[in-house]
Amino acid sequence: MSSKKQTIFISSLVILWYSSNIGVLLLNKFLLSNYGFRFPIFLTMCHMAACAILSYISIVFLKIVPLQTLKSKSQFVKIATLSIVFCGSVVGGNISLRYLAVSFNQAVGATTPFFTALFAYLATLKREAWVTYAALVPVVTGVVIASGGEPSFHFFGFVMCISATAARAFKSVLQGILLSSEGEKLNSMNLLLYMSPIAILVLLPAALIMEPNVVDVTLSLGREHKFMWLLLLVNSVMAYSANLSNFLVTKHTSALTLQVLGNAKGAVAVVISILLFKNPVTVIGIGGYMITVAGVVAYGEAKRRFR
């Protein structure tokens, strides 16, 4: 009975993880491209505000994980640096959704292992086995093929998506370097608790300067569409839920299971987005994405075997 309960619990976590990740991605696309809410920086700030509030409630009141306190000014500076890189990756990803189909966005995002391996080598000069690097060739090749077969290809959107993917990989490598000592390590939920308020302080002035009419347009949309505020609220809560469920799935499953589930999640997001947004796809584009996913799977397997 205990085993059955555990299976149901993990299955529920995976469903929450999938629905939160895919839900926030599709809602971002809907708000930024189809709804007239063209403010990716402000939208990211809303996400960070929800993460800050809900992280505090989850850790301090619900005690989902123990509260880890900051121990030095240098640790705070390191977290602030990570927060700025994190902001750049999320904003870049949201900007790209204004111009690219979700399916192509996910294909480009699947190249994260390539950038992670590149930055890890540049930062530490530690080499992986040659088989591991060989597995990255189809990862990049697939995106090149998918780009050529993408009917709604937009160069600026592509650049922002690649930049966001690189920033996400850089943040993970930087996190491993900056918070490497045992005394400074934070679990992902505590890290989110400290990064979110810093992100708000960075994003608020950026939104007011780079999106000067955000307040007027948002209030106008709120009056024109009665579900505007509800959509923003649900979208922001989903952004936190995606982080929380990712932490819990990581905690309760193996690294291999997480990798397989992550690859499948991208494919599910692509299929759902095509069905919802009816964006045109080509055989070449689908083939390129499948090659990239196959490369990601091979890369994960090579890392596991030759660790």
Coordinates of N, CA, C and O in Angstrom, one line a residue, residues 152-259:
S152 N 7.7 30.3 -39.8 CA 7.5 31.6 -39.2 C 8.8 32.0 -38.5 O 8.8 32.7 -37.5
F153 N 10.0 31.7 -39.2 CA 11.3 32.0 -38.6 C 11.4 33.6 -38.5 O 11.1 34.3 -39.5
H154 N 11.9 34.1 -37.4 CA 12.1 35.5 -37.2 C 13.5 35.6 -36.6 O 13.8 35.1 -35.5
F155 N 14.4 36.4 -37.2 CA 15.8 36.4 -36.8 C 15.9 37.0 -35.4 O 16.7 36.4 -34.6
F156 N 15.3 38.1 -35.1 CA 15.4 38.7 -33.8 C 14.9 37.8 -32.7 O 15.5 37.6 -31.7
G157 N 13.8 37.1 -33.0 CA 13.2 36.2 -32.0 C 14.2 35.0 -31.8 O 14.3 34.5 -30.7
F158 N 14.8 34.6 -32.9 CA 15.7 33.4 -32.8 C 17.0 33.9 -32.0 O 17.4 33.1 -31.1
V159 N 17.5 35.1 -32.2 CA 18.6 35.5 -31.4 C 18.3 35.6 -29.9 O 19.1 35.2 -29.1
M160 N 17.1 36.1 -29.6 CA 16.7 36.2 -28.2 C 16.5 34.9 -27.6 O 16.9 34.7 -26.4
C161 N 16.0 33.9 -28.4 CA 15.8 32.6 -27.8 C 17.1 31.9 -27.6 O 17.3 31.2 -26.5
I162 N 18.1 32.0 -28.5 CA 19.4 31.4 -28.3 C 20.1 32.1 -27.1 O 20.8 31.4 -26.3
S163 N 20.0 33.4 -27.0 CA 20.6 34.2 -25.9 C 20.0 33.7 -24.6 O 20.7 33.5 -23.6
A164 N 18.7 33.5 -24.5 CA 18.0 33.0 -23.3 C 18.5 31.6 -22.9 O 18.7 31.3 -21.8
T165 N 18.6 30.8 -23.9 CA 19.1 29.4 -23.7 C 20.5 29.4 -23.2 O 20.9 28.7 -22.2
A166 N 21.4 30.2 -23.8 CA 22.8 30.3 -23.3 C 22.8 30.9 -21.9 O 23.6 30.4 -21.1
A167 N 22.0 31.9 -21.6 CA 22.0 32.5 -20.3 C 21.5 31.5 -19.2 O 22.1 31.4 -18.1
R168 N 20.6 30.6 -19.6 CA 20.1 29.6 -18.7 C 21.2 28.6 -18.4 O 21.4 28.2 -17.2
A169 N 21.9 28.2 -19.4 CA 23.1 27.3 -19.2 C 24.2 27.9 -18.4 O 24.8 27.3 -17.5
F170 N 24.5 29.2 -18.7 CA 25.5 29.9 -18.0 C 25.2 30.1 -16.5 O 26.0 29.9 -15.6
K171 N 23.9 30.3 -16.2 CA 23.4 30.4 -14.8 C 23.7 29.1 -14.0 O 24.1 29.1 -12.9
S172 N 23.4 28.0 -14.7 CA 23.6 26.7 -14.0 C 25.1 26.4 -13.7 O 25.4 25.9 -12.7
V173 N 25.9 26.8 -14.7 CA 27.4 26.6 -14.5 C 27.9 27.6 -13.5 O 28.7 27.2 -12.6
L174 N 27.4 28.8 -13.5 CA 27.9 29.8 -12.6 C 27.4 29.5 -11.2 O 28.2 29.7 -10.2
Q175 N 26.2 28.9 -11.0 CA 25.7 28.5 -9.7 C 26.6 27.4 -9.1 O 26.9 27.4 -7.9
G176 N 27.0 26.5 -10.0 CA 27.9 25.4 -9.5 C 29.3 25.9 -9.0 O 29.9 25.4 -8.1
I177 N 29.7 27.0 -9.6 CA 31.0 27.6 -9.3 C 30.9 28.5 -8.0 O 31.6 28.4 -7.1
L178 N 29.9 29.4 -8.1 CA 29.8 30.4 -7.0 C 29.3 29.8 -5.7 O 29.8 30.3 -4.6
L179 N 28.4 28.9 -5.8 CA 27.9 28.3 -4.5 C 28.4 26.9 -4.4 O 27.7 25.9 -4.0
S180 N 29.7 26.7 -4.6 CA 30.3 25.4 -4.5 C 30.7 24.9 -3.1 O 30.7 23.7 -2.8
S181 N 31.0 25.9 -2.2 CA 31.4 25.5 -0.9 C 30.2 25.0 -0.1 O 29.1 25.5 -0.3
E182 N 30.4 24.0 0.8 CA 29.3 23.4 1.6 C 28.5 24.5 2.4 O 27.3 24.4 2.5
G183 N 29.2 25.5 2.9 CA 28.6 26.5 3.7 C 27.7 27.4 2.9 O 26.8 28.1 3.5
E184 N 27.9 27.5 1.6 CA 27.1 28.5 0.8 C 26.1 27.8 -0.1 O 25.3 28.5 -0.8
K185 N 26.1 26.5 -0.1 CA 25.1 25.8 -1.0 C 23.7 26.0 -0.5 O 23.4 25.9 0.7
L186 N 22.8 26.3 -1.5 CA 21.4 26.5 -1.2 C 20.6 25.5 -2.1 O 20.9 25.3 -3.2
N187 N 19.5 25.0 -1.5 CA 18.6 24.2 -2.4 C 17.9 25.2 -3.3 O 17.8 26.4 -3.1
S188 N 17.2 24.6 -4.4 CA 16.7 25.5 -5.4 C 15.5 26.4 -4.9 O 15.3 27.5 -5.4
M189 N 14.8 25.9 -3.9 CA 13.7 26.7 -3.4 C 14.2 27.9 -2.5 O 13.6 29.0 -2.6
N190 N 15.2 27.7 -1.7 CA 15.8 28.8 -1.0 C 16.5 29.8 -1.9 O 16.4 31.0 -1.7
L191 N 17.1 29.3 -2.9 CA 17.8 30.1 -3.9 C 16.8 31.0 -4.6 O 17.0 32.2 -4.8
L192 N 15.6 30.4 -5.0 CA 14.5 31.2 -5.6 C 14.0 32.3 -4.6 O 13.7 33.4 -5.0
L193 N 13.9 31.9 -3.3 CA 13.4 32.9 -2.3 C 14.3 34.1 -2.3 O 13.8 35.3 -2.2
Y194 N 15.6 33.9 -2.4 CA 16.6 35.1 -2.3 C 16.7 35.8 -3.7 O 17.0 37.0 -3.7
M195 N 16.6 35.0 -4.8 CA 16.8 35.6 -6.1 C 15.6 36.5 -6.5 O 15.8 37.5 -7.2
S196 N 14.4 36.1 -6.2 CA 13.2 36.7 -6.7 C 13.1 38.2 -6.3 O 12.9 39.1 -7.2
P197 N 13.3 38.6 -5.0 CA 13.3 40.0 -4.7 C 14.3 40.9 -5.4 O 14.1 42.0 -5.8
I198 N 15.5 40.3 -5.6 CA 16.6 41.0 -6.3 C 16.2 41.1 -7.8 O 16.4 42.2 -8.3
A199 N 15.6 40.1 -8.3 CA 15.1 40.2 -9.7 C 14.1 41.3 -9.9 O 14.1 42.0 -10.9
I200 N 13.2 41.5 -8.9 CA 12.1 42.5 -9.0 C 12.8 43.9 -9.0 O 12.4 44.8 -9.7
L201 N 13.8 44.1 -8.1 CA 14.5 45.4 -8.1 C 15.2 45.7 -9.4 O 15.4 46.8 -9.8
V202 N 15.7 44.6 -10.1 CA 16.3 44.8 -11.4 C 15.3 45.1 -12.5 O 15.4 46.0 -13.4
L203 N 14.2 44.3 -12.5 CA 13.2 44.3 -13.5 C 12.3 45.5 -13.5 O 11.8 46.0 -14.5
L204 N 12.0 46.1 -12.3 CA 11.0 47.2 -12.2 C 11.5 48.4 -12.9 O 10.8 49.0 -13.8
P205 N 12.7 48.9 -12.6 CA 13.2 50.1 -13.4 C 13.4 49.8 -14.9 O 13.1 50.6 -15.7
A206 N 13.8 48.5 -15.2 CA 14.0 48.1 -16.6 C 12.6 48.2 -17.3 O 12.6 48.7 -18.5
A207 N 11.6 47.7 -16.7 CA 10.2 47.8 -17.3 C 9.7 49.2 -17.5 O 9.2 49.5 -18.5
L208 N 10.0 50.0 -16.5 CA 9.5 51.4 -16.6 C 10.2 52.2 -17.6 O 9.7 53.1 -18.3
I209 N 11.5 51.9 -17.8 CA 12.3 52.6 -18.8 C 12.1 52.0 -20.2 O 11.9 52.8 -21.2
M210 N 12.1 50.7 -20.4 CA 12.1 50.1 -21.7 C 10.6 49.8 -22.1 O 10.4 49.6 -23.3
E211 N 9.7 49.8 -21.2 CA 8.3 49.6 -21.5 C 7.5 50.7 -20.9 O 6.7 50.5 -20.0
P212 N 7.7 52.0 -21.3 CA 7.2 53.1 -20.6 C 5.7 53.2 -20.5 O 5.1 53.8 -19.6
N213 N 5.0 52.6 -21.4 CA 3.5 52.7 -21.4 C 2.9 51.4 -20.8 O 1.7 51.2 -21.0
V214 N 3.6 50.6 -20.1 CA 3.1 49.4 -19.6 C 2.0 49.5 -18.6 O 1.0 48.8 -18.7
V215 N 2.0 50.5 -17.7 CA 0.9 50.7 -16.8 C -0.4 51.1 -17.5 O -1.4 50.5 -17.2
D216 N -0.3 52.1 -18.4 CA -1.5 52.6 -19.1 C -2.1 51.4 -19.9 O -3.4 51.3 -19.8
V217 N -1.3 50.7 -20.6 CA -1.8 49.7 -21.5 C -2.4 48.5 -20.7 O -3.5 47.9 -21.0
T218 N -1.7 48.2 -19.6 CA -2.2 47.1 -18.7 C -3.5 47.4 -18.1 O -4.5 46.6 -18.1
L219 N -3.7 48.6 -17.6 CA -5.0 49.1 -17.0 C -6.0 49.1 -18.1 O -7.2 48.7 -17.8
S220 N -5.7 49.6 -19.3 CA -6.6 49.6 -20.4 C -7.1 48.2 -20.8 O -8.3 47.9 -21.0
L221 N -6.1 47.3 -20.9 CA -6.5 45.9 -21.2 C -7.4 45.3 -20.1 O -8.3 44.5 -20.3
G222 N -7.0 45.6 -18.8 CA -7.8 45.2 -17.7 C -9.3 45.6 -17.7 O -10.2 44.9 -17.4
R223 N -9.5 46.8 -18.2 CA -10.9 47.3 -18.3 C -11.6 46.7 -19.5 O -12.8 46.4 -19.5
E224 N -10.8 46.4 -20.6 CA -11.4 45.9 -21.8 C -11.7 44.4 -21.8 O -12.7 44.0 -22.3
H225 N -10.8 43.7 -21.1 CA -10.9 42.2 -21.0 C -11.0 41.9 -19.5 O -10.1 42.1 -18.7
K226 N -12.2 41.4 -19.1 CA -12.5 41.2 -17.7 C -11.6 40.0 -17.1 O -11.4 40.0 -15.9
F227 N -11.0 39.2 -17.9 CA -10.2 38.1 -17.4 C -8.7 38.4 -17.5 O -7.9 37.6 -17.2
M228 N -8.4 39.6 -17.8 CA -7.0 40.0 -17.9 C -6.2 39.8 -16.6 O -5.1 39.2 -16.6
W229 N -6.7 40.3 -15.5 CA -6.1 40.2 -14.2 C -6.0 38.7 -13.8 O -5.0 38.3 -13.2
L230 N -7.0 38.0 -14.0 CA -7.0 36.6 -13.7 C -6.0 35.8 -14.5 O -5.2 35.0 -13.9
L231 N -5.8 36.1 -15.8 CA -4.8 35.5 -16.6 C -3.4 35.8 -16.0 O -2.5 34.9 -15.9
L232 N -3.2 37.1 -15.7 CA -1.9 37.5 -15.1 C -1.6 36.7 -13.8 O -0.4 36.3 -13.6
L233 N -2.6 36.6 -13.0 CA -2.4 36.0 -11.7 C -2.1 34.5 -11.9 O -1.2 34.0 -11.3
V234 N -2.9 33.8 -12.7 CA -2.7 32.4 -12.9 C -1.4 32.1 -13.5 O -0.7 31.2 -13.2
N235 N -1.0 33.0 -14.5 CA 0.3 32.8 -15.2 C 1.4 33.0 -14.2 O 2.4 32.2 -14.2
S236 N 1.3 33.9 -13.3 CA 2.4 34.2 -12.3 C 2.5 33.0 -11.3 O 3.6 32.6 -10.9
V237 N 1.3 32.6 -10.8 CA 1.3 31.5 -9.9 C 1.9 30.2 -10.5 O 2.6 29.4 -9.9
M238 N 1.6 30.0 -11.8 CA 2.1 28.8 -12.5 C 3.6 28.9 -12.6 O 4.3 27.9 -12.6
A239 N 4.2 30.1 -12.7 CA 5.6 30.3 -12.8 C 6.3 29.8 -11.5 O 7.3 29.1 -11.6
Y240 N 5.6 30.1 -10.4 CA 6.2 29.5 -9.1 C 5.9 28.0 -9.0 O 6.8 27.3 -8.6
S241 N 4.8 27.6 -9.4 CA 4.4 26.2 -9.4 C 5.4 25.3 -10.2 O 5.8 24.2 -9.8
A242 N 5.8 25.9 -11.3 CA 6.8 25.2 -12.2 C 8.1 25.0 -11.4 O 8.7 23.9 -11.5
N243 N 8.6 26.0 -10.7 CA 9.8 25.9 -9.9 C 9.6 24.9 -8.7 O 10.5 24.1 -8.5
L244 N 8.5 25.0 -8.0 CA 8.3 24.1 -6.9 C 8.2 22.7 -7.3 O 8.8 21.8 -6.7
S245 N 7.4 22.4 -8.4 CA 7.2 21.0 -8.8 C 8.5 20.4 -9.4 O 8.8 19.3 -9.2
N246 N 9.3 21.3 -10.0 CA 10.6 20.8 -10.5 C 11.5 20.4 -9.4 O 12.2 19.3 -9.4
F247 N 11.5 21.2 -8.3 CA 12.3 20.8 -7.1 C 11.8 19.5 -6.5 O 12.6 18.6 -6.1
L248 N 10.4 19.3 -6.4 CA 9.9 18.1 -5.7 C 10.1 16.9 -6.6 O 10.4 15.8 -6.1
V249 N 9.9 17.0 -7.9 CA 10.2 15.9 -8.8 C 11.6 15.5 -8.7 O 12.0 14.3 -8.7
T250 N 12.5 16.5 -8.7 CA 14.0 16.2 -8.6 C 14.3 15.4 -7.3 O 15.1 14.5 -7.3
K251 N 13.6 15.9 -6.2 CA 13.8 15.3 -4.9 C 13.3 13.8 -4.8 O 14.0 13.0 -4.2
H252 N 12.2 13.5 -5.5 CA 11.6 12.2 -5.3 C 11.8 11.2 -6.5 O 11.3 10.1 -6.4
T253 N 12.6 11.6 -7.5 CA 12.9 10.7 -8.6 C 14.4 10.7 -8.8 O 15.1 11.5 -8.2
S254 N 14.9 9.8 -9.7 CA 16.3 9.7 -10.0 C 16.6 10.7 -11.1 O 15.8 11.3 -11.8
A255 N 17.9 11.0 -11.3 CA 18.4 11.9 -12.3 C 18.0 11.4 -13.7 O 17.6 12.2 -14.5
L256 N 18.1 10.1 -13.9 CA 17.7 9.5 -15.2 C 16.3 9.7 -15.5 O 15.9 10.1 -16.6
T257 N 15.4 9.5 -14.5 CA 14.0 9.7 -14.7 C 13.7 11.1 -15.0 O 12.8 11.4 -15.9
L258 N 14.3 12.0 -14.3 CA 14.1 13.4 -14.5 C 14.5 13.8 -15.9 O 13.8 14.6 -16.6
Q259 N 15.6 13.3 -16.4 CA 16.1 13.6 -17.8 C 15.0 13.1 -18.8 O 14.7 13.8 -19.7

